[in-house]
PDB file of C-alpha atoms in Angstrom:
ATOM      1  CA  MET A   1      69.056   9.565 -33.352  1.00  0.00           C
ATOM      2  CA  THR A   2      67.671   9.386 -36.818  1.00  0.00           C
ATOM      3  CA  ILE A   3      68.975   6.812 -39.277  1.00  0.00           C
ATOM      4  CA  LYS A   4      69.970   8.215 -43.087  1.00  0.00           C
ATOM      5  CA  PRO A   5      67.872   7.642 -45.723  1.00  0.00           C
ATOM      6  CA  GLU A   6      71.167   5.706 -47.299  1.00  0.00           C
ATOM      7  CA  SER A   7      72.243   3.755 -44.272  1.00  0.00           C
ATOM      8  CA  PHE A   8      68.665   2.474 -43.389  1.00  0.00           C
ATOM      9  CA  ARG A   9      68.453   1.421 -47.442  1.00  0.00           C
ATOM     10  CA  GLN A  10      71.789   0.058 -47.503  1.00  0.00           C
ATOM     11  CA  GLU A  11      70.927  -2.273 -44.231  1.00  0.00           C
ATOM     12  CA  LYS A  12      67.733  -3.033 -46.204  1.00  0.00           C
ATOM     13  CA  THR A  13      69.868  -4.465 -48.920  1.00  0.00           C
ATOM     14  CA  ARG A  14      72.002  -6.144 -46.910  1.00  0.00           C
ATOM     15  CA  GLN A  15      69.363  -7.863 -44.733  1.00  0.00           C
ATOM     16  CA  GLU A  16      67.593  -8.551 -47.969  1.00  0.00           C
ATOM     17  CA  LEU A  17      70.873 -10.660 -48.719  1.00  0.00           C
ATOM     18  CA  ILE A  18      71.174 -12.324 -45.573  1.00  0.00           C
ATOM     19  CA  ASN A  19      67.242 -13.735 -45.748  1.00  0.00           C
ATOM     20  CA  ALA A  20      67.627 -14.826 -49.136  1.00  0.00           C
ATOM     21  CA  MET A  21      70.853 -17.031 -48.486  1.00  0.00           C
ATOM     22  CA  ARG A  22      68.804 -18.194 -45.449  1.00  0.00           C
ATOM     23  CA  THR A  23      66.168 -18.722 -47.569  1.00  0.00           C
ATOM     24  CA  LEU A  24      68.400 -20.678 -50.215  1.00  0.00           C
ATOM     25  CA  LEU A  25      70.287 -22.995 -47.465  1.00  0.00           C
ATOM     26  CA  MET A  26      66.504 -24.183 -46.814  1.00  0.00           C
ATOM     27  CA  HIS A  27      66.390 -26.090 -50.073  1.00  0.00           C
ATOM     28  CA  LYS A  28      70.134 -26.787 -51.577  1.00  0.00           C
ATOM     29  CA  PRO A  29      73.651 -27.000 -50.102  1.00  0.00           C
ATOM     30  CA  PHE A  30      75.569 -24.330 -49.868  1.00  0.00           C
ATOM     31  CA  GLU A  31      78.191 -24.762 -52.352  1.00  0.00           C
ATOM     32  CA  GLN A  32      75.368 -25.647 -55.165  1.00  0.00           C
ATOM     33  CA  ILE A  33      74.106 -21.960 -54.077  1.00  0.00           C
ATOM     34  CA  SER A  34      75.465 -19.248 -56.733  1.00  0.00           C
ATOM     35  CA  VAL A  35      75.403 -15.353 -56.281  1.00  0.00           C
ATOM     36  CA  ASN A  36      72.904 -16.136 -59.276  1.00  0.00           C
ATOM     37  CA  ASP A  37      70.370 -17.710 -57.229  1.00  0.00           C
ATOM     38  CA  ILE A  38      70.693 -15.074 -54.332  1.00  0.00           C
ATOM     39  CA  CYS A  39      70.445 -12.364 -56.337  1.00  0.00           C
ATOM     40  CA  GLU A  40      67.429 -13.557 -57.926  1.00  0.00           C
ATOM     41  CA  GLN A  41      65.952 -14.715 -54.373  1.00  0.00           C
ATOM     42  CA  SER A  42      66.299 -11.495 -53.222  1.00  0.00           C
ATOM     43  CA  HIS A  43      65.362  -9.036 -56.491  1.00  0.00           C
ATOM     44  CA  ASN A  44      68.364  -7.252 -56.682  1.00  0.00           C
ATOM     45  CA  HIS A  45      71.522  -6.974 -59.329  1.00  0.00           C
ATOM     46  CA  ARG A  46      74.644  -8.604 -59.291  1.00  0.00           C
ATOM     47  CA  SER A  47      76.467  -5.367 -59.183  1.00  0.00           C
ATOM     48  CA  THR A  48      74.114  -4.313 -56.172  1.00  0.00           C
ATOM     49  CA  PHE A  49      75.581  -7.835 -54.265  1.00  0.00           C
ATOM     50  CA  TYR A  50      78.713  -6.828 -55.154  1.00  0.00           C
ATOM     51  CA  ARG A  51      78.919  -3.506 -53.642  1.00  0.00           C
ATOM     52  CA  TYR A  52      78.287  -4.990 -50.519  1.00  0.00           C
ATOM     53  CA  TYR A  53      79.973  -8.799 -50.409  1.00  0.00           C
ATOM     54  CA  HIS A  54      83.142 -10.168 -52.258  1.00  0.00           C
ATOM     55  CA  ASP A  55      81.888 -13.332 -52.811  1.00  0.00           C
ATOM     56  CA  LYS A  56      78.950 -15.896 -50.977  1.00  0.00           C
ATOM     57  CA  TYR A  57      81.101 -16.771 -48.348  1.00  0.00           C
ATOM     58  CA  ASP A  58      81.775 -12.701 -47.047  1.00  0.00           C
ATOM     59  CA  LEU A  59      77.728 -12.991 -47.185  1.00  0.00           C
ATOM     60  CA  LEU A  60      77.271 -15.890 -45.007  1.00  0.00           C
ATOM     61  CA  GLN A  61      80.288 -14.312 -42.692  1.00  0.00           C
ATOM     62  CA  ASP A  62      77.798 -11.272 -42.128  1.00  0.00           C
ATOM     63  CA  GLU A  63      75.030 -14.324 -41.469  1.00  0.00           C
ATOM     64  CA  PHE A  64      77.016 -15.186 -38.779  1.00  0.00           C
ATOM     65  CA  ARG A  65      77.570 -11.892 -37.518  1.00  0.00           C
ATOM     66  CA  VAL A  66      73.412 -11.287 -37.448  1.00  0.00           C
ATOM     67  CA  VAL A  67      73.435 -14.365 -35.812  1.00  0.00           C
ATOM     68  CA  ARG A  68      76.265 -13.424 -32.776  1.00  0.00           C
ATOM     69  CA  GLU A  69      73.943 -10.590 -32.471  1.00  0.00           C
ATOM     70  CA  THR A  70      71.371 -12.487 -31.225  1.00  0.00           C
ATOM     71  CA  MET A  71      72.683 -13.808 -28.661  1.00  0.00           C
ATOM     72  CA  ASP A  72      72.214 -12.953 -25.028  1.00  0.00           C
ATOM     73  CA  ALA A  73      75.403 -10.996 -24.196  1.00  0.00           C
ATOM     74  CA  ASP A  74      74.410 -11.683 -20.618  1.00  0.00           C
ATOM     75  CA  ASN A  75      74.593 -15.765 -20.951  1.00  0.00           C
ATOM     76  CA  GLN A  76      78.380 -16.114 -19.606  1.00  0.00           C
ATOM     77  CA  ILE A  77      80.497 -18.531 -21.195  1.00  0.00           C
ATOM     78  CA  PRO A  78      80.133 -21.897 -20.542  1.00  0.00           C
ATOM     79  CA  SER A  79      77.070 -21.084 -18.635  1.00  0.00           C
ATOM     80  CA  ARG A  80      73.942 -23.584 -19.351  1.00  0.00           C
ATOM     81  CA  GLN A  81      72.475 -20.712 -21.037  1.00  0.00           C
ATOM     82  CA  PHE A  82      74.871 -19.598 -23.685  1.00  0.00           C
ATOM     83  CA  VAL A  83      75.254 -23.679 -24.197  1.00  0.00           C
ATOM     84  CA  GLU A  84      71.459 -23.785 -25.034  1.00  0.00           C
ATOM     85  CA  GLN A  85      71.223 -20.954 -26.683  1.00  0.00           C
ATOM     86  CA  ILE A  86      73.795 -22.394 -29.437  1.00  0.00           C
ATOM     87  CA  VAL A  87      71.695 -25.860 -29.553  1.00  0.00           C
ATOM     88  CA  ASP A  88      68.799 -24.328 -29.851  1.00  0.00           C
ATOM     89  CA  PHE A  89      70.137 -22.487 -33.129  1.00  0.00           C
ATOM     90  CA  ALA A  90      71.326 -26.048 -34.429  1.00  0.00           C
ATOM     91  CA  GLN A  91      68.037 -27.688 -33.860  1.00  0.00           C
ATOM     92  CA  GLU A  92      66.001 -24.519 -35.407  1.00  0.00           C
ATOM     93  CA  ASN A  93      67.816 -23.823 -38.135  1.00  0.00           C
ATOM     94  CA  GLN A  94      68.615 -28.339 -38.975  1.00  0.00           C
ATOM     95  CA  ARG A  95      67.919 -28.298 -42.463  1.00  0.00           C
ATOM     96  CA  VAL A  96      69.924 -25.377 -42.801  1.00  0.00           C
ATOM     97  CA  PHE A  97      73.107 -26.761 -40.748  1.00  0.00           C
ATOM     98  CA  ARG A  98      72.793 -29.842 -42.500  1.00  0.00           C
ATOM     99  CA  ASN A  99      72.726 -27.652 -46.464  1.00  0.00           C
ATOM    100  CA  LEU A 100      76.106 -26.091 -45.011  1.00  0.00           C
ATOM    101  CA  THR A 101      78.064 -29.183 -43.234  1.00  0.00           C
ATOM    102  CA  THR A 102      77.200 -32.599 -44.694  1.00  0.00           C
ATOM    103  CA  ALA A 103      74.860 -32.097 -47.730  1.00  0.00           C
ATOM    104  CA  ASN A 104      78.551 -29.999 -49.074  1.00  0.00           C
ATOM    105  CA  SER A 105      81.019 -32.221 -50.229  1.00  0.00           C
ATOM    106  CA  HIS A 106      83.708 -29.722 -50.086  1.00  0.00           C
ATOM    107  CA  GLU A 107      84.815 -29.309 -45.873  1.00  0.00           C
ATOM    108  CA  ASN A 108      85.720 -26.423 -46.080  1.00  0.00           C
ATOM    109  CA  MET A 109      82.141 -25.103 -44.672  1.00  0.00           C
ATOM    110  CA  TYR A 110      83.512 -26.960 -41.291  1.00  0.00           C
ATOM    111  CA  TYR A 111      86.082 -24.306 -40.840  1.00  0.00           C
ATOM    112  CA  VAL A 112      83.798 -21.614 -42.215  1.00  0.00           C
ATOM    113  CA  LEU A 113      81.647 -22.607 -39.097  1.00  0.00           C
ATOM    114  CA  THR A 114      84.408 -23.228 -36.675  1.00  0.00           C
ATOM    115  CA  ALA A 115      85.826 -19.776 -37.543  1.00  0.00           C
ATOM    116  CA  ALA A 116      82.056 -18.034 -36.407  1.00  0.00           C
ATOM    117  CA  THR A 117      81.722 -20.031 -33.156  1.00  0.00           C
ATOM    118  CA  GLU A 118      85.569 -19.055 -32.777  1.00  0.00           C
ATOM    119  CA  GLN A 119      84.462 -15.051 -33.210  1.00  0.00           C
ATOM    120  CA  THR A 120      81.367 -15.372 -30.798  1.00  0.00           C
ATOM    121  CA  LEU A 121      83.818 -16.863 -28.538  1.00  0.00           C
ATOM    122  CA  LYS A 122      86.280 -14.014 -28.679  1.00  0.00           C
ATOM    123  CA  GLU A 123      83.474 -11.517 -29.159  1.00  0.00           C
ATOM    124  CA  LYS A 124      81.626 -12.680 -25.570  1.00  0.00           C
ATOM    125  CA  LEU A 125      85.269 -13.470 -23.790  1.00  0.00           C
ATOM    126  CA  VAL A 126      85.554  -9.604 -24.436  1.00  0.00           C
ATOM    127  CA  GLU A 127      81.992  -8.870 -22.799  1.00  0.00           C
ATOM    128  CA  GLN A 128      83.177 -10.615 -19.695  1.00  0.00           C
ATOM    129  CA  LYS A 129      85.202  -8.443 -17.106  1.00  0.00           C
ATOM    130  CA  LYS A 130      87.790 -10.623 -15.378  1.00  0.00           C
ATOM    131  CA  THR A 131      85.596 -13.070 -13.328  1.00  0.00           C
ATOM    132  CA  ASP A 132      85.869 -16.152 -11.489  1.00  0.00           C
ATOM    133  CA  ASP A 133      84.202 -18.859 -14.740  1.00  0.00           C
ATOM    134  CA  PRO A 134      87.204 -21.440 -14.984  1.00  0.00           C
ATOM    135  CA  LEU A 135      86.965 -21.778 -18.441  1.00  0.00           C
ATOM    136  CA  ILE A 136      87.572 -17.896 -19.174  1.00  0.00           C
ATOM    137  CA  GLN A 137      90.184 -18.169 -16.611  1.00  0.00           C
ATOM    138  CA  GLN A 138      91.846 -21.070 -18.627  1.00  0.00           C
ATOM    139  CA  VAL A 139      91.482 -18.572 -21.861  1.00  0.00           C
ATOM    140  CA  GLU A 140      92.784 -15.533 -19.890  1.00  0.00           C
ATOM    141  CA  ASP A 141      95.912 -17.843 -18.595  1.00  0.00           C
ATOM    142  CA  SER A 142      96.689 -19.485 -21.794  1.00  0.00           C
ATOM    143  CA  PRO A 143      99.854 -18.704 -23.532  1.00  0.00           C
ATOM    144  CA  ARG A 144      97.953 -19.627 -26.598  1.00  0.00           C
ATOM    145  CA  PRO A 145      94.223 -18.411 -25.864  1.00  0.00           C
ATOM    146  CA  ASP A 146      93.382 -19.066 -29.907  1.00  0.00           C
ATOM    147  CA  LEU A 147      94.008 -22.366 -29.411  1.00  0.00           C
ATOM    148  CA  VAL A 148      92.214 -22.603 -26.264  1.00  0.00           C
ATOM    149  CA  ILE A 149      89.056 -21.102 -28.271  1.00  0.00           C
ATOM    150  CA  SER A 150      89.503 -23.305 -30.946  1.00  0.00           C
ATOM    151  CA  LEU A 151      89.883 -26.499 -29.479  1.00  0.00           C
ATOM    152  CA  ILE A 152      86.149 -25.179 -27.586  1.00  0.00           C
ATOM    153  CA  ALA A 153      84.754 -23.987 -30.974  1.00  0.00           C
ATOM    154  CA  GLY A 154      85.852 -27.324 -32.662  1.00  0.00           C
ATOM    155  CA  ALA A 155      84.184 -29.378 -29.702  1.00  0.00           C
ATOM    156  CA  ILE A 156      81.264 -27.211 -30.136  1.00  0.00           C
ATOM    157  CA  VAL A 157      80.818 -27.533 -34.102  1.00  0.00           C
ATOM    158  CA  ASN A 158      81.702 -31.042 -34.126  1.00  0.00           C
ATOM    159  CA  LEU A 159      78.948 -31.916 -31.590  1.00  0.00           C
ATOM    160  CA  MET A 160      76.218 -29.878 -33.484  1.00  0.00           C
ATOM    161  CA  ILE A 161      76.876 -31.347 -36.801  1.00  0.00           C
ATOM    162  CA  ARG A 162      76.720 -34.796 -35.188  1.00  0.00           C
ATOM    163  CA  TRP A 163      73.208 -33.733 -33.290  1.00  0.00           C
ATOM    164  CA  VAL A 164      72.356 -32.434 -36.329  1.00  0.00           C
ATOM    165  CA  THR A 165      72.681 -35.356 -39.027  1.00  0.00           C
ATOM    166  CA  THR A 166      72.039 -37.864 -36.788  1.00  0.00           C
ATOM    167  CA  GLU A 167      68.250 -37.364 -36.517  1.00  0.00           C
ATOM    168  CA  GLN A 168      68.772 -35.805 -32.683  1.00  0.00           C
ATOM    169  CA  SER A 169      68.874 -39.215 -31.586  1.00  0.00           C
ATOM    170  CA  THR A 170      69.750 -37.564 -28.389  1.00  0.00           C
ATOM    171  CA  PRO A 171      67.155 -35.403 -26.373  1.00  0.00           C
ATOM    172  CA  LYS A 172      68.313 -31.484 -26.393  1.00  0.00           C
ATOM    173  CA  ASP A 173      68.551 -31.249 -22.343  1.00  0.00           C
ATOM    174  CA  GLU A 174      71.188 -34.321 -22.613  1.00  0.00           C
ATOM    175  CA  ILE A 175      73.179 -32.805 -25.536  1.00  0.00           C
ATOM    176  CA  VAL A 176      73.244 -29.628 -23.150  1.00  0.00           C
ATOM    177  CA  THR A 177      74.458 -31.275 -20.310  1.00  0.00           C
ATOM    178  CA  PHE A 178      77.302 -33.355 -22.096  1.00  0.00           C
ATOM    179  CA  LEU A 179      78.156 -30.037 -23.757  1.00  0.00           C
ATOM    180  CA  THR A 180      78.553 -28.061 -20.554  1.00  0.00           C
ATOM    181  CA  ASP A 181      80.124 -30.606 -18.688  1.00  0.00           C
ATOM    182  CA  GLY A 182      82.460 -31.298 -21.417  1.00  0.00           C
ATOM    183  CA  LEU A 183      83.459 -27.632 -21.662  1.00  0.00           C
ATOM    184  CA  ASN A 184      83.824 -27.302 -17.763  1.00  0.00           C
ATOM    185  CA  ARG A 185      86.044 -30.376 -17.877  1.00  0.00           C
ATOM    186  CA  ILE A 186      88.337 -28.472 -20.099  1.00  0.00           C
ATOM    187  CA  CYS A 187      89.368 -25.554 -17.790  1.00  0.00           C
ATOM    188  CA  SER A 188      90.132 -28.384 -14.891  1.00  0.00           C
ATOM    189  CA  VAL A 189      92.693 -30.363 -17.081  1.00  0.00           C
ATOM    190  CA  PRO A 190      95.983 -29.612 -14.715  1.00  0.00           C
ATOM    191  CA  GLU A 191      98.985 -28.713 -17.181  1.00  0.00           C
ATOM    192  CA  THR A 192     101.773 -30.577 -17.081  1.00  0.00           C
TER     193      THR A 192
END
C-alpha cells in the first residue's frame, strides 16, 4: 500500500510536534510549556499546531497514543512483562515523568496520566480475548469495569510517581515484583 504524500506529510508534522513536546519536557515542567514553545521547537507555525491539536493537552494525549502503540501487544495484563514495560518507560523517561508530575504546581497531570493508563489498559483488555487471567476476569465480571480499571491505573501511576521522584531508591526488579503481585492480589479479593 502506498502512502499518499499528504498523509505522509501530516504524520510527519504530527511527529515533529510530538518530538518537540518530548524535547521540551526534558527541560521544563509541562505547565511552563506554551504552544509557542512547541511551535518554535518543531519549526512549525501556530496555525499548523491548531490544525492538528486543540491545545497542548491534546498533543500530550497524542504522545500517549504513540507510547501505547509501542507497547508489545503480546504482553498480557498483569504479566511481569507488561509491568516491566511500564516501569522501563518511567525509568527511561525520568525527567519527562517528573516534569509531567511533581514539577508542576497543578495536580491535573496525575489525572491526565491516570486517564492515559486507563486507556492503555482498556486497549490491552480488548486485545486479549477471553482468558483465565484473574485480572481480566475481575474486570469482565465486575458490575463496574470502569472502576476496576481506574483502580488499577491509579495504583500504577501512583507507584511510578513515587518511584521516579524518590530517586529510584528501590531497585527496578523489586518495583516490578511489588506491582505485579499487587495487581494479582486485587483479583483475589473475594466479594463481600
